[in-house]
Amino acid sequence: LSADVNAPIVQYVARPQILDLGWGHPTPATLPTDAWAQAVQVTLSTYGWQAMTYGRSVGPGPLIDWLAEHIGTVDSQPCRTSEIFVTAGASHALALVGQLLVQPGDVVLVDAPTYHLAFRIMRDAGAELVSVPTDDQGVDPGAAEALICHLRRTGRRVSMLYLVPTFGNPTGRSLPAERRSSLVEVCARADVTIVEDDPYREIGFDGPAPGSLWCHSERSGIVRLGSFSKTVAPGLRLGWINASAGLITKLATLGYVDSGGGVNHTSALTMATFGASGAYGRHTDMIRRQYRLQRDSLVAALRTTVPDVPIAVPAGGWFIWMELPGGLTAAELLPVAEQTGVSFVEGPRFFCDRAGGSHHIRMSYSMLPPADLTEAARRLGVAIESRG
Amino acid sequence: LSADVNAPIVQYVARPQILDLGWGHPTPATLPTDAWAQAVQVTLSTYGWQAMTYGRSVGPGPLIDWLAEHIGTVDSQPCRTSEIFVTAGASHALALVGQLLVQPGDVVLVDAPTYHLAFRIMRDAGAELVSVPTDDQGVDPGAAEALICHLRRTGRRVSMLYLVPTFGNPTGRSLPAERRSSLVEVCARADVTIVEDDPYREIGFDGPAPGSLWCHSERSGIVRLGSFSKTVAPGLRLGWINASAGLITKLATLGYVDSGGGVNHTSALTMATFGASGAYGRHTDMIRRQYRLQRDSLVAALRTTVPDVPIAVPAGGWFIWMELPGGLTAAELLPVAEQTGVSFVEGPRFFCDRAGGSHHIRMSYSMLPPADLTEAARRLGVAIESRG
């Protein structure tokens, strides 16, 4: 698991003394190196030069076709090929959507808490971020509408609302179905584009995931970001956007997309092979079992090692969001925890204004094997106990 | 060579009746499908999970190390690893640089003629493009300086100057050495960042390419865009930026780059293998011979079929830029040429204001084999003759 220090390759930094629940990265052993090498070989021999030259702007036909069928199955609703644009990952998708929809100085509303690294992407597009009102179930649609009206009365442009509504980062929770419909209606009325970041949908442990906001909508005024980073491998830099055919055309005619012949052609065509061959289905079945096992290990251990803390068990995704007991803050706990050999991400990082989450921590069970998760929970219990 | 019409894969559109000199795409038969599949296999077995997880923001160490050594050889000057950022191609690089350096409404100066698809990339960043004064040798540094002063006196911000100074698109020509030094001085004095788009440097036919602007500079106030699209394969979407360590840090800390773990990790690490194994050197030796052969075929044929037209023989790259005889315009010739079974790109497309080039055409010898180039020149001669 160690990277060469003189020529670092990966984002992950190993700290040998610490079981680090801070990384939202895949379990290394699950990454499909052999199956991907095989898919590359098949792709290059099947498509030859077409796999390596300038590609189609929206993405190669075979991947768009496979995605349309696959998304239709996942959503239990048909997906049109005209509503798909292949991206270099969900972060890249968010950067492109921000470039098209956000004018410098616009307000972009963001869930609170939500995926912290998305903040900088939207700020790079010139957005001013404002937390949307939430409660324990997630975004409150009525309060969101009131906030949008208030901001507009003060002369602000409000262009987008960003959230991860399904098996979300950092909470692991999903927005209830009635709020989904209601939020879609509110934003359609207010002409605010919903950006639904949806990378965890296919990592559900207890039956099908809640229907996407995209499927709750009339399929305009909403952009859904799909990703292969959690289901296959983040290093491939592949994902997709579901949006209206009009927005897809705007994406495909961006100067850089047109000049480059799509954003990641060879890898995208390889993913078509990986999907059509059945490797995608086999791989996602395997990782669902694996991540379920890891979730179960961490949840079971925490129930023993921090018995006084109620654990909201995530039905999918990679994360547990835990409130610390006895008024303890994440900032107080972190140095003690690291001394005890365990780490996590402090709650405030997931609020755009850092105004919430001071008593919460995010723990990821995605990267460590079950035995390490059990030991990490033990160390966390010791650290919390020592501050009690 | 035909793409499946029902599921188009590539940007290229075959028109069976036409020998199309319009496409600046690689010769399909040269694309290294077998060698790349081999490099993928070696990379995935050598680096395992590290090849597929979130990568280092600036690019994987092994590629940065190989690039530093390789660029040092190509430039005959050392290249520091801190001056390299791995991109998803030169178009992607230009989009990122535009995002960092251009404020909406800025003037960006562009060579005239120059690479036409770059215009939209810079306009997407909010730039207003203005042609820089040129003559038959390329950009005139003194006149460029006067233009910058004039624009600033009228209250305009001038942030960048874009050009392809070596084996350029569309002219095939290179800026003379004394103009290189002079342009670098002028832009340093005026605090205008030079963006040197440099994808053809390693496709020189007659000895080493002219020294880059990057090497003529103090390595600040200049950004050089390198690319694997012409030397290996455009579908991989890989290139690099040479810039000051300060700008490299700004690129690496863009929200989308940080969140995604670099912009194309798995492919970038594979390119490190392709480079270090010697495959890159063998491949570029082969394509230099091949493109030289294709250049020679088209030049020789044109000297026979349009004998009255002086042909400026390019010393590298993919393009011939030809002035039409007898006052003929490219717009008049194009429909006749296509009826005769040959095509090209009209000159005005390479001017940001379309105010020049009406009597010029760009012909690419990069995609067609020698026999087709000879026949294309014959058809072009017939078409010109019929309008004479």
CSV table of N, CA and C in Angstrom, one decimal, chain A residues 298-359:
chain,number,residue,atom,x,y,z
A,298,LEU,N,-17.7,-1.7,10.5
A,298,LEU,CA,-17.5,-0.4,11.2
A,298,LEU,C,-18.7,-0.1,12.2
A,299,VAL,N,-19.9,-0.3,11.7
A,299,VAL,CA,-21.1,-0.1,12.5
A,299,VAL,C,-21.1,-0.9,13.7
A,300,ALA,N,-20.9,-2.2,13.5
A,300,ALA,CA,-20.9,-3.2,14.7
A,300,ALA,C,-19.8,-2.8,15.7
A,301,ALA,N,-18.7,-2.4,15.2
A,301,ALA,CA,-17.6,-2.1,16.1
A,301,ALA,C,-17.9,-0.8,16.9
A,302,LEU,N,-18.4,0.2,16.2
A,302,LEU,CA,-18.8,1.5,16.9
A,302,LEU,C,-19.8,1.2,17.9
A,303,ARG,N,-20.8,0.3,17.7
A,303,ARG,CA,-21.8,0.1,18.7
A,303,ARG,C,-21.2,-0.5,20.0
A,304,THR,N,-20.1,-1.1,19.9
A,304,THR,CA,-19.4,-1.6,21.0
A,304,THR,C,-18.5,-0.6,21.7
A,305,THR,N,-17.8,0.1,20.8
A,305,THR,CA,-16.7,1.0,21.3
A,305,THR,C,-17.2,2.4,21.7
A,306,VAL,N,-18.3,2.8,21.1
A,306,VAL,CA,-18.9,4.1,21.5
A,306,VAL,C,-20.4,3.9,21.7
A,307,PRO,N,-20.7,3.0,22.8
A,307,PRO,CA,-22.1,2.5,22.9
A,307,PRO,C,-23.1,3.6,23.2
A,308,ASP,N,-22.7,4.8,23.7
A,308,ASP,CA,-23.6,5.8,24.0
A,308,ASP,C,-24.0,6.7,22.8
A,309,VAL,N,-23.4,6.5,21.6
A,309,VAL,CA,-23.6,7.3,20.5
A,309,VAL,C,-24.5,6.6,19.5
A,310,PRO,N,-25.7,7.2,19.1
A,310,PRO,CA,-26.5,6.5,18.1
A,310,PRO,C,-25.9,6.6,16.8
A,311,ILE,N,-25.8,5.5,16.1
A,311,ILE,CA,-25.2,5.5,14.7
A,311,ILE,C,-26.3,5.4,13.7
A,312,ALA,N,-26.4,6.4,12.8
A,312,ALA,CA,-27.3,6.3,11.7
A,312,ALA,C,-26.7,5.4,10.6
A,313,VAL,N,-27.2,4.2,10.4
A,313,VAL,CA,-26.6,3.2,9.5
A,313,VAL,C,-26.9,3.6,8.1
A,314,PRO,N,-25.9,3.9,7.3
A,314,PRO,CA,-26.1,4.3,5.9
A,314,PRO,C,-26.6,3.1,5.0
A,315,ALA,N,-27.6,3.3,4.2
A,315,ALA,CA,-28.1,2.2,3.3
A,315,ALA,C,-27.3,2.1,2.0
A,316,GLY,N,-26.3,2.9,1.9
A,316,GLY,CA,-25.4,2.8,0.7
A,316,GLY,C,-24.3,3.8,0.8
A,317,GLY,N,-23.4,3.8,-0.1
A,317,GLY,CA,-22.3,4.7,-0.2
A,317,GLY,C,-21.1,4.3,0.7
A,318,TRP,N,-20.4,5.3,1.1
A,318,TRP,CA,-19.1,5.1,1.7
A,318,TRP,C,-18.9,5.7,3.1
A,319,PHE,N,-19.9,6.3,3.7
A,319,PHE,CA,-19.6,7.2,4.8
A,319,PHE,C,-20.6,7.0,6.0
A,320,ILE,N,-20.0,7.2,7.2
A,320,ILE,CA,-20.8,7.3,8.4
A,320,ILE,C,-20.5,8.7,9.0
A,321,TRP,N,-21.6,9.4,9.4
A,321,TRP,CA,-21.6,10.8,9.9
A,321,TRP,C,-22.0,10.6,11.4
A,322,MET,N,-21.1,11.0,12.3
A,322,MET,CA,-21.4,10.7,13.7
A,322,MET,C,-21.3,11.9,14.5
A,323,GLU,N,-22.3,12.1,15.4
A,323,GLU,CA,-22.2,13.2,16.4
A,323,GLU,C,-21.5,12.7,17.6
A,324,LEU,N,-20.5,13.5,18.0
A,324,LEU,CA,-19.7,13.1,19.2
A,324,LEU,C,-20.5,13.3,20.5
A,325,PRO,N,-20.2,12.5,21.4
A,325,PRO,CA,-20.9,12.6,22.7
A,325,PRO,C,-20.4,13.7,23.6
A,326,GLY,N,-21.2,14.1,24.5
A,326,GLY,CA,-20.8,14.9,25.6
A,326,GLY,C,-20.2,16.3,25.2
A,327,GLY,N,-20.7,16.9,24.1
A,327,GLY,CA,-20.3,18.2,23.8
A,327,GLY,C,-18.9,18.2,23.2
A,328,LEU,N,-18.3,17.1,23.0
A,328,LEU,CA,-16.9,17.0,22.4
A,328,LEU,C,-16.9,17.6,21.0
A,329,THR,N,-15.9,18.4,20.6
A,329,THR,CA,-15.8,18.8,19.2
A,329,THR,C,-14.8,18.0,18.5
A,330,ALA,N,-15.0,18.0,17.1
A,330,ALA,CA,-14.2,17.2,16.2
A,330,ALA,C,-12.7,17.8,16.3
A,331,ALA,N,-12.6,19.1,16.4
A,331,ALA,CA,-11.3,19.7,16.5
A,331,ALA,C,-10.6,19.3,17.8
A,332,GLU,N,-11.3,19.2,18.9
A,332,GLU,CA,-10.7,18.7,20.1
A,332,GLU,C,-10.2,17.2,20.0
A,333,LEU,N,-11.1,16.4,19.4
A,333,LEU,CA,-10.9,15.0,19.3
A,333,LEU,C,-9.7,14.6,18.4
A,334,LEU,N,-9.6,15.4,17.2
A,334,LEU,CA,-8.7,14.9,16.2
A,334,LEU,C,-7.2,14.7,16.6
A,335,PRO,N,-6.6,15.6,17.3
A,335,PRO,CA,-5.2,15.3,17.7
A,335,PRO,C,-5.1,14.1,18.7
A,336,VAL,N,-6.1,14.0,19.6
A,336,VAL,CA,-6.1,12.8,20.5
A,336,VAL,C,-6.2,11.5,19.7
A,337,ALA,N,-7.2,11.6,18.8
A,337,ALA,CA,-7.4,10.4,17.9
A,337,ALA,C,-6.2,10.0,17.2
A,338,GLU,N,-5.5,11.0,16.6
A,338,GLU,CA,-4.3,10.6,15.8
A,338,GLU,C,-3.2,10.1,16.7
A,339,GLN,N,-3.1,10.6,17.9
A,339,GLN,CA,-2.2,10.0,18.9
A,339,GLN,C,-2.5,8.5,19.2
A,340,THR,N,-3.8,8.3,19.2
A,340,THR,CA,-4.3,6.9,19.5
A,340,THR,C,-4.2,6.0,18.2
A,341,GLY,N,-3.9,6.6,17.1
A,341,GLY,CA,-3.7,5.8,15.8
A,341,GLY,C,-5.0,5.7,15.0
A,342,VAL,N,-5.8,6.7,15.0
A,342,VAL,CA,-7.0,6.7,14.1
A,342,VAL,C,-7.3,8.1,13.6
A,343,SER,N,-7.8,8.3,12.4
A,343,SER,CA,-8.1,9.6,12.0
A,343,SER,C,-9.5,9.6,11.2
A,344,PHE,N,-10.0,10.9,11.0
A,344,PHE,CA,-11.3,11.1,10.3
A,344,PHE,C,-11.3,12.5,9.8
A,345,VAL,N,-12.4,12.9,9.2
A,345,VAL,CA,-12.5,14.3,8.7
A,345,VAL,C,-13.4,15.1,9.6
A,346,GLU,N,-13.0,16.3,10.1
A,346,GLU,CA,-13.8,17.1,11.0
A,346,GLU,C,-15.1,17.6,10.2
A,347,GLY,N,-16.2,17.6,10.9
A,347,GLY,CA,-17.5,18.0,10.4
A,347,GLY,C,-17.5,19.4,9.7
A,348,PRO,N,-16.9,20.4,10.2
A,348,PRO,CA,-17.1,21.8,9.6
A,348,PRO,C,-16.6,21.8,8.2
A,349,ARG,N,-15.7,20.9,7.7
A,349,ARG,CA,-15.2,21.0,6.4
A,349,ARG,C,-16.3,20.8,5.3
A,350,PHE,N,-17.5,20.2,5.8
A,350,PHE,CA,-18.5,19.9,4.8
A,350,PHE,C,-19.6,21.0,4.8
A,351,PHE,N,-19.3,22.1,5.4
A,351,PHE,CA,-20.2,23.2,5.4
A,351,PHE,C,-19.5,24.4,4.7
A,352,CYS,N,-20.1,25.0,3.7
A,352,CYS,CA,-19.4,25.9,2.8
A,352,CYS,C,-18.9,27.1,3.7
A,353,ASP,N,-19.6,27.4,4.7
A,353,ASP,CA,-19.2,28.5,5.6
A,353,ASP,C,-18.5,28.0,6.9
A,354,ARG,N,-18.3,26.7,7.0
A,354,ARG,CA,-17.8,26.1,8.2
A,354,ARG,C,-18.6,26.4,9.4
A,355,ALA,N,-19.9,26.8,9.2
A,355,ALA,CA,-20.7,27.2,10.4
A,355,ALA,C,-21.4,26.1,11.1
A,356,GLY,N,-21.2,24.9,10.6
A,356,GLY,CA,-21.9,23.7,11.3
A,356,GLY,C,-21.0,22.6,11.4
A,357,GLY,N,-21.4,21.5,12.1
A,357,GLY,CA,-20.7,20.3,12.1
A,357,GLY,C,-19.6,20.2,13.1
A,358,SER,N,-19.5,21.2,14.0
A,358,SER,CA,-18.3,21.2,14.9
A,358,SER,C,-18.3,19.9,15.8
A,359,HIS,N,-19.5,19.4,16.1
A,359,HIS,CA,-19.5,18.2,16.9
A,359,HIS,C,-19.7,16.9,16.1
